[in-house]
CSV table of C-alpha atoms in Angstrom, one decimal:
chain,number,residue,atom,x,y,z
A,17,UNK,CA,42.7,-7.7,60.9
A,18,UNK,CA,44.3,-4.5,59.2
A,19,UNK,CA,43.8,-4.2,55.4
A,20,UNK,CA,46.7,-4.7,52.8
A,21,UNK,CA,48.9,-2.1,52.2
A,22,UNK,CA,48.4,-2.3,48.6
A,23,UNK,CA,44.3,-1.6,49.0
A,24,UNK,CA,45.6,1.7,51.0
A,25,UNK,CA,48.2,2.9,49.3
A,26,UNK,CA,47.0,6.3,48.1
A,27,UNK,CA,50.1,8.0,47.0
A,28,UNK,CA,49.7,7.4,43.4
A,29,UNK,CA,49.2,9.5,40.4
A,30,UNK,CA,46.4,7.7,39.4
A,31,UNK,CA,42.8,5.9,40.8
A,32,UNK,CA,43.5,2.1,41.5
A,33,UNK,CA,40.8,-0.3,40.7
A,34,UNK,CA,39.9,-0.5,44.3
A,35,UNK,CA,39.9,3.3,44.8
A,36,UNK,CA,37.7,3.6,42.2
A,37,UNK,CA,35.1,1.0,43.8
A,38,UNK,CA,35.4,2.9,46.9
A,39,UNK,CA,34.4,6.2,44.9
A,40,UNK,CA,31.3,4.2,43.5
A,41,UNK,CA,32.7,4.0,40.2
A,42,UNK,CA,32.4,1.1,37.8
A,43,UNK,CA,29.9,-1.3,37.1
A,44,UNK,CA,28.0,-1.6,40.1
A,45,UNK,CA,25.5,-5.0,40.9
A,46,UNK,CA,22.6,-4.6,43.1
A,47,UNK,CA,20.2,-7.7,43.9
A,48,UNK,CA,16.7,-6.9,43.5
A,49,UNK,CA,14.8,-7.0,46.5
A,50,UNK,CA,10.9,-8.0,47.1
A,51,UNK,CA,9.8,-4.3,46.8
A,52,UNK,CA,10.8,-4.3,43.0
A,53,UNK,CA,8.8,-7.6,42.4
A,54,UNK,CA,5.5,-7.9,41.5
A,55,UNK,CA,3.7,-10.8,43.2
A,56,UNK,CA,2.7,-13.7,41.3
A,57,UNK,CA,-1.4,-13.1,42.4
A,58,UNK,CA,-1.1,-9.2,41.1
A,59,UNK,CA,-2.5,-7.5,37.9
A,60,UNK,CA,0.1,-6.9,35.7
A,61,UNK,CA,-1.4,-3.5,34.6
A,62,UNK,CA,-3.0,-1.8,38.3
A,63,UNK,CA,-0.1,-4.1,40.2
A,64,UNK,CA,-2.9,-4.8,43.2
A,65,UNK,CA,-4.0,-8.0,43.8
A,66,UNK,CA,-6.2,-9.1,41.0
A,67,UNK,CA,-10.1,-9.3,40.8
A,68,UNK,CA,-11.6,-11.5,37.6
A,69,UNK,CA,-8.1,-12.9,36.4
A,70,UNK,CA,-7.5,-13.4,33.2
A,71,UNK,CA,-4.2,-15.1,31.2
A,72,UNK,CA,-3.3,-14.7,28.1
A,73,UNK,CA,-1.5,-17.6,26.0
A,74,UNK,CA,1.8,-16.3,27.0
A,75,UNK,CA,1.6,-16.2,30.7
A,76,UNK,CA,0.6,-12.9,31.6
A,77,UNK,CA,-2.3,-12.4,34.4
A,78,UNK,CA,-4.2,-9.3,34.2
A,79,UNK,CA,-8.0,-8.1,35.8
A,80,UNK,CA,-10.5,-8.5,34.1
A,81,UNK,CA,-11.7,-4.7,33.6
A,82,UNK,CA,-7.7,-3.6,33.9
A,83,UNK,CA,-7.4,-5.8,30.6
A,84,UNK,CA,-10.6,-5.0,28.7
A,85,UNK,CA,-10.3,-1.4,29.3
A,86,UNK,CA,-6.8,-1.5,27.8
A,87,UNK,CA,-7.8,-3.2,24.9
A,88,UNK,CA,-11.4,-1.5,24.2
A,89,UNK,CA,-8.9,2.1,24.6
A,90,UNK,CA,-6.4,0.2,22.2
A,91,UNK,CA,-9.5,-0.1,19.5
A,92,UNK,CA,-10.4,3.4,20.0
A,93,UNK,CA,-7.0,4.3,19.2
A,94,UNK,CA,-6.6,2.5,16.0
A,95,UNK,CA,-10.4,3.6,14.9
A,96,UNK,CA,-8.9,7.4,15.6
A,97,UNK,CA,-5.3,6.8,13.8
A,98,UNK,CA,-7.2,5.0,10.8
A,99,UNK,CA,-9.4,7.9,10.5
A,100,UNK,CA,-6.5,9.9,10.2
A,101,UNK,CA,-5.1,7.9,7.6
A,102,UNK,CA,-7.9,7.8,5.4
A,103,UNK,CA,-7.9,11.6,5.5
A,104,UNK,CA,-4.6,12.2,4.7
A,105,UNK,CA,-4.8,10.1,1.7
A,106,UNK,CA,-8.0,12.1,0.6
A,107,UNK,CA,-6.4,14.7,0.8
A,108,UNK,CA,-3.2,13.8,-1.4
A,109,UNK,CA,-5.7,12.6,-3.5
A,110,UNK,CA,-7.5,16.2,-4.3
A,111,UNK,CA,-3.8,17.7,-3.8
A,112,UNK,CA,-3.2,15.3,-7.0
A,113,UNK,CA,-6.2,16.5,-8.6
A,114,UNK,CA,-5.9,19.9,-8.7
A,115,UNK,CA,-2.3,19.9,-8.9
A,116,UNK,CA,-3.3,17.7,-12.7
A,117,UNK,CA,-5.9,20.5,-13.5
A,118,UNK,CA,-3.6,23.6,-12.7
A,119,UNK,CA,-0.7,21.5,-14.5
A,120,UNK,CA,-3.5,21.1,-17.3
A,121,UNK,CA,-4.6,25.1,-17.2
A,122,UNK,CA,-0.9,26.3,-17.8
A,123,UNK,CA,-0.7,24.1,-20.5
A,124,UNK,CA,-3.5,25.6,-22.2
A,125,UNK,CA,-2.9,29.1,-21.2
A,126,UNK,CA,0.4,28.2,-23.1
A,127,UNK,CA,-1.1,26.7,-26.4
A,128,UNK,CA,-3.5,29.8,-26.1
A,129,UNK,CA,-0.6,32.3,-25.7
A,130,UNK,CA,1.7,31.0,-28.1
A,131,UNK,CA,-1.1,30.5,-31.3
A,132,UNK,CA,-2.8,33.9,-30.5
A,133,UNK,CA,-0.7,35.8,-28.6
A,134,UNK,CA,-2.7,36.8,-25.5
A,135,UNK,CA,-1.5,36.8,-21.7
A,136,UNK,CA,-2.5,34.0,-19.8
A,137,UNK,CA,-5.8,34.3,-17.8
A,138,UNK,CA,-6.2,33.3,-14.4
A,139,UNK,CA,-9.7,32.5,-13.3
A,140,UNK,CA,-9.0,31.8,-9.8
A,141,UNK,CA,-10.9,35.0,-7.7
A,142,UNK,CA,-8.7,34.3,-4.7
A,143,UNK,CA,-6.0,36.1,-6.5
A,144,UNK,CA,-6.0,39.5,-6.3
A,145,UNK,CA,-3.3,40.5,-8.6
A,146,UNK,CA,-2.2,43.9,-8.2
A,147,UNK,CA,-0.1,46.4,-11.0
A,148,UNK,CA,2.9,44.8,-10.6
A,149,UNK,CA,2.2,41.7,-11.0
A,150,UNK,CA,2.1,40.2,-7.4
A,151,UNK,CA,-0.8,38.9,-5.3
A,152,UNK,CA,-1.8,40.3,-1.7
A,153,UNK,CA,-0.2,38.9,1.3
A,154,UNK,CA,-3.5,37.2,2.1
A,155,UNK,CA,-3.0,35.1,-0.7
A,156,UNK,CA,-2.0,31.5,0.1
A,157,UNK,CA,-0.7,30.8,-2.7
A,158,UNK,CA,2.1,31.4,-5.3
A,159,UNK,CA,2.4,31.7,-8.7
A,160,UNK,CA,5.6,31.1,-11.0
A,161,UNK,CA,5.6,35.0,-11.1
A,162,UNK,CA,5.9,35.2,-7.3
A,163,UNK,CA,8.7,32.7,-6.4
A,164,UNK,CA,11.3,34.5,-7.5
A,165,UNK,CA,10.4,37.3,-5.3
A,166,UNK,CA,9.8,35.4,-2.9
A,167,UNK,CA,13.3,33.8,-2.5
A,168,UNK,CA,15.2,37.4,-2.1
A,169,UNK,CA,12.2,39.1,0.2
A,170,UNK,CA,12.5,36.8,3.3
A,171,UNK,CA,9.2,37.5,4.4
A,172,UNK,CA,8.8,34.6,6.3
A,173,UNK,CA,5.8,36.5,8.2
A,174,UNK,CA,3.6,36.7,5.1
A,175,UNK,CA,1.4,33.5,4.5
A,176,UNK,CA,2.6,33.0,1.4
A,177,UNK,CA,6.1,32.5,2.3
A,178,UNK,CA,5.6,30.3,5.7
A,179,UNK,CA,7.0,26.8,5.0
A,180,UNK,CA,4.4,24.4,6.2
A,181,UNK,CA,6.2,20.5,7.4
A,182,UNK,CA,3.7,18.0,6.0
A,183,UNK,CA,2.9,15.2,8.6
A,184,UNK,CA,3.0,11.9,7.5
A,185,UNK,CA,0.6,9.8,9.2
A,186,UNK,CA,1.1,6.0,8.3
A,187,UNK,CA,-1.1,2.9,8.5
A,188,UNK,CA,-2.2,1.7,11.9
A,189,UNK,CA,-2.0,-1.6,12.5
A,190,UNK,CA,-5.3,-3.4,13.3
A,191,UNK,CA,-4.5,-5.8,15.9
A,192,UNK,CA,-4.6,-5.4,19.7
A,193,UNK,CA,-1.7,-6.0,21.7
A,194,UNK,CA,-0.8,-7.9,25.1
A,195,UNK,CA,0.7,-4.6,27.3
A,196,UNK,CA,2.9,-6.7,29.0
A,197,UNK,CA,4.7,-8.9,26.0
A,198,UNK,CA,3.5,-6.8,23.1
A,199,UNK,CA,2.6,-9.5,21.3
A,200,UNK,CA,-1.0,-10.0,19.4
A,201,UNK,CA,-3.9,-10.3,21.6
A,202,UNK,CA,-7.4,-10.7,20.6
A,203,UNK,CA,-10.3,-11.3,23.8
A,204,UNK,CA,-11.7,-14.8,22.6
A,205,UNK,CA,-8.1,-15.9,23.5
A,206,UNK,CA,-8.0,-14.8,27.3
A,207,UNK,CA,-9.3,-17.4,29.5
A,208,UNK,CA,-9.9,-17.5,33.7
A,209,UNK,CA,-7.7,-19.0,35.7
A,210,UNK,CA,-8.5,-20.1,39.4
A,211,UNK,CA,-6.5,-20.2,42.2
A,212,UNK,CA,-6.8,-22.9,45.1
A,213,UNK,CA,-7.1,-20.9,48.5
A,214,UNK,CA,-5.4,-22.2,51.8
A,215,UNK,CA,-8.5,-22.4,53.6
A,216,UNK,CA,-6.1,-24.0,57.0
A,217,UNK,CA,-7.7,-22.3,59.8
A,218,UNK,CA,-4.0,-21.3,61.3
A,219,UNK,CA,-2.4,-20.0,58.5
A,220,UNK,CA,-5.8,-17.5,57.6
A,221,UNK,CA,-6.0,-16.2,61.1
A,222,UNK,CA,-2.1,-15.2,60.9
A,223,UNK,CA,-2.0,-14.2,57.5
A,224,UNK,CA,-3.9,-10.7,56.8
A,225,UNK,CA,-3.9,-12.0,52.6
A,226,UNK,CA,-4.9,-14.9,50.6
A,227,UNK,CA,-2.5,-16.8,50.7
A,228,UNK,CA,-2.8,-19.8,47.8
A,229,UNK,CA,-2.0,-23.8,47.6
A,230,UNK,CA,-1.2,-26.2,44.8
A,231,UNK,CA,-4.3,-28.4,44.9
A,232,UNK,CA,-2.2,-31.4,44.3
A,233,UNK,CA,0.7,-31.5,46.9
A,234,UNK,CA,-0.7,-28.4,49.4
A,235,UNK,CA,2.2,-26.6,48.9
A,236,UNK,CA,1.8,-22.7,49.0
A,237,UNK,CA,2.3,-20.8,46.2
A,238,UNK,CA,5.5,-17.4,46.6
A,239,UNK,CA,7.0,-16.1,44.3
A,240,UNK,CA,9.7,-18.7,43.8
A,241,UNK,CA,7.6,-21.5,43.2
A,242,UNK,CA,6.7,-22.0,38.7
A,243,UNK,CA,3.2,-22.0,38.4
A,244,UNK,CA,1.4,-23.3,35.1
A,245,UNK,CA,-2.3,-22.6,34.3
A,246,UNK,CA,-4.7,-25.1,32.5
A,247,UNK,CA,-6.2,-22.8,29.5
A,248,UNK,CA,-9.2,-25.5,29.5
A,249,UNK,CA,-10.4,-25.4,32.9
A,250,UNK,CA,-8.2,-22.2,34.1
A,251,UNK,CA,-6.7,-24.5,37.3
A,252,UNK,CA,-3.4,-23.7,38.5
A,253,UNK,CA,-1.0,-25.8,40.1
A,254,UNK,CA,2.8,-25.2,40.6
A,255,UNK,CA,5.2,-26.8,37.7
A,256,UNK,CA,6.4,-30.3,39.6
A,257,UNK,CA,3.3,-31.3,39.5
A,258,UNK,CA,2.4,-30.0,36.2
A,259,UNK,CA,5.4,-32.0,34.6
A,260,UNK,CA,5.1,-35.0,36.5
A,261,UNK,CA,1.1,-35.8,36.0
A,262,UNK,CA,-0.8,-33.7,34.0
A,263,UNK,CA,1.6,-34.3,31.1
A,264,UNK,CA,1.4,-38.1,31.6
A,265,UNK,CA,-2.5,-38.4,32.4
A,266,UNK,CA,-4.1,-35.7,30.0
A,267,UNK,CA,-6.2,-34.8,33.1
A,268,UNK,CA,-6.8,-31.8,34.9
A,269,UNK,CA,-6.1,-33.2,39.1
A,270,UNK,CA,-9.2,-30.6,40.1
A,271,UNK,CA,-12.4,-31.5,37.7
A,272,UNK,CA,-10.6,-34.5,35.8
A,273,UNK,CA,-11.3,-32.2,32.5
A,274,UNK,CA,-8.9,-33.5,29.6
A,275,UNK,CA,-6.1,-31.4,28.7
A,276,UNK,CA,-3.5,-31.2,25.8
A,277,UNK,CA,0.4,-30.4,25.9
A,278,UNK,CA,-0.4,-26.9,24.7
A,279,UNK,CA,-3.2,-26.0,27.3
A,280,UNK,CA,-0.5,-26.1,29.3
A,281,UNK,CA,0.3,-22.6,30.1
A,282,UNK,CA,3.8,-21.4,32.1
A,283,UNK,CA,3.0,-18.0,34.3
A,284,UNK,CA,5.3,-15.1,34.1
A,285,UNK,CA,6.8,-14.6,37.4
A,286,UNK,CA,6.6,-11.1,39.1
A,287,UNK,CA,8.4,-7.8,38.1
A,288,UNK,CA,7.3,-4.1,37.5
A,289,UNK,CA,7.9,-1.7,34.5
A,290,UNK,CA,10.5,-0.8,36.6
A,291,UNK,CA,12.5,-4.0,37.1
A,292,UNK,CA,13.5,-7.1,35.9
A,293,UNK,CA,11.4,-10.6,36.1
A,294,UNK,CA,12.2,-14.1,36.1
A,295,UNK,CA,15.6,-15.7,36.5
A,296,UNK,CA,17.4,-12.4,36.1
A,297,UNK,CA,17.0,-10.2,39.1
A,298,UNK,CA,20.1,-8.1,39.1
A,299,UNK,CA,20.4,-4.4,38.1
A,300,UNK,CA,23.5,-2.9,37.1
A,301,UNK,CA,24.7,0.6,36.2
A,302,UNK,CA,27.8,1.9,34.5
A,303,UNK,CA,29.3,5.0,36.1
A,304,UNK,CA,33.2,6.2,35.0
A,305,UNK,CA,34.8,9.6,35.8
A,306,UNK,CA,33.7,12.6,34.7
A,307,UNK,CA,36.8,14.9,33.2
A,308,UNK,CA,37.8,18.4,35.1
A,309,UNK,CA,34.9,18.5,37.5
A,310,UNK,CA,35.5,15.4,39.6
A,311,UNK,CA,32.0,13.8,39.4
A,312,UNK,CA,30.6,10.9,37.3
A,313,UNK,CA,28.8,10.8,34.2
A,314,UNK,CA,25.9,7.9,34.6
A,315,UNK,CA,25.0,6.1,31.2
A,316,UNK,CA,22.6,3.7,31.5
A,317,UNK,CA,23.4,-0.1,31.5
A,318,UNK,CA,23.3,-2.1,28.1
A,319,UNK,CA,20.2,-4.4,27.8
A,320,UNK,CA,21.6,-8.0,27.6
């Protein structure tokens, strides 16, 4: 069946709406496909299939030496950028200090001058004050004498002169954070969670991985299926039955350990640093027309 004539007509002066889709320009939708999601038995920091899991309180599964080497280098960081903190504030401290004292030795040289009339003396031996008043370029330092100098030599090779940008290095925070929801994470709050293997002869001759069951209706775990973790005992079973009798019998349906509404813990379904997770599994990118050359200038898609 031939297209409209409308869709073809390309006599115009200007790019229809479907030219422009043609050209690849627009908004343009792409489903995600199961290469860009992370499978729901996968570290969420090595993104192979996880050894030792542990879940945080929000969801998020991670090895167990994936997770405790991010946050033992997480400590290390904050003992280093604390360190650097409480040297910088030393040092503002003595730059105080003996900013008060040389503040303190003009004033006297002042009182001195003014009541019996001699020059100022400088006791500092670093200054090497030649007949003309100045210091040697080795000096780091200026003096009230020098800066006007200073301001018409543009010297900016002498060390006296170079302009120095102070870093400001503020307070770290103390508290380790989840790399996956950046949220606060401490280790007492990880706990194990175990997964119910398909042990069906059939299905683990076929399959080359593990491939895992709800313990309570057998049905096997993808993907697709909501899976919630029991922070008490660490058993997982998919949400149905989750909802319909842990929340009503206050027993875990494995090792019949009691359980609470909040040990009842929703896992984050799959997705990379590199695409989205959960419910919203579309990526879209902007691209309008470039002016002059003919090609497009990309801008990157507004986070919703």
């Amino acid at each position: 069946m031939p297209q409209r004539h409308s869709k073809n007509n390309n006599d115009l002066a200007y790019f229809t709406y479907d030219e422009k889709k043609k050209l690849g320009y627009g908004t343009q939708k792409e489903r995600l496909g199961k290469d860009s999601i992370k499978p729901f038995d996968s570290c969420s920091l090595c993104l192979k299939p996880f050894i030792d899991p542990l879940c945080c309180q929000k969801g998020h599964v991670f090895c167990k030496e994936c997770i405790f080497e991010c946050l033992l280098s997480q400590k290390k960081d904050i003992q280093r950028k604390f360190a650097a903190h409480t040297t910088q504030l030393k040092q503002e401290k003595d730059e105080e200090a003996e900013k008060l004292a040389l503040q303190k030795a003009k004033e006297l040289d002042a009182f001195d001058q003014q009541n019996h009339g001699a020059l100022p003396q400088y006791s500092d031996k670093n200054f090497n004050k030649d007949r003309n008043g100045f210091h040697g370029a080795n000096s780091v330092k200026t003096t009230s004498y020098e800066e006007e100098a200073l301001r018409t030599m543009k010297a900016f090779w002498l060390p006296s002169a170079t302009p120095e940008a102070s870093v400001k290095v503020n307070a770290p925070s103390t508290s380790t954070t989840c790399p996956e929801g950046n949220e606060k994470l401490k280790m007492k709050s990880l706990f194990s969670i175990h997964l119910t293997e398909d042990m069906n002869e059939e299905k683990k001759a076929s399959a080359l991985d593990k491939t895992y069951i709800c313990p309570s209706c057998q049905v096997t775990l993808t993907n697709t299926t909501s899976l919630v973790a029991l922070s008490s005992c660490g058993h997982v079973f998919c949400k149905k039955c989750a909802d319909k009798f842990m929340a009503v019998d206050k027993v875990c349906l494995v090792c019949n350990k009691g359980c609470k509404e909040r040990n009842l813990i929703p896992l984050e379904k799959g997705g990379t640093g590199f695409a989205g997770h959960g419910d919203n599994l579309e990526a879209k990118d902007f691209k309008h027309l470039g002016s002059g050359s003919g090609l497009g200038l990309v801008r990157p898609a507004q986070k919703t």
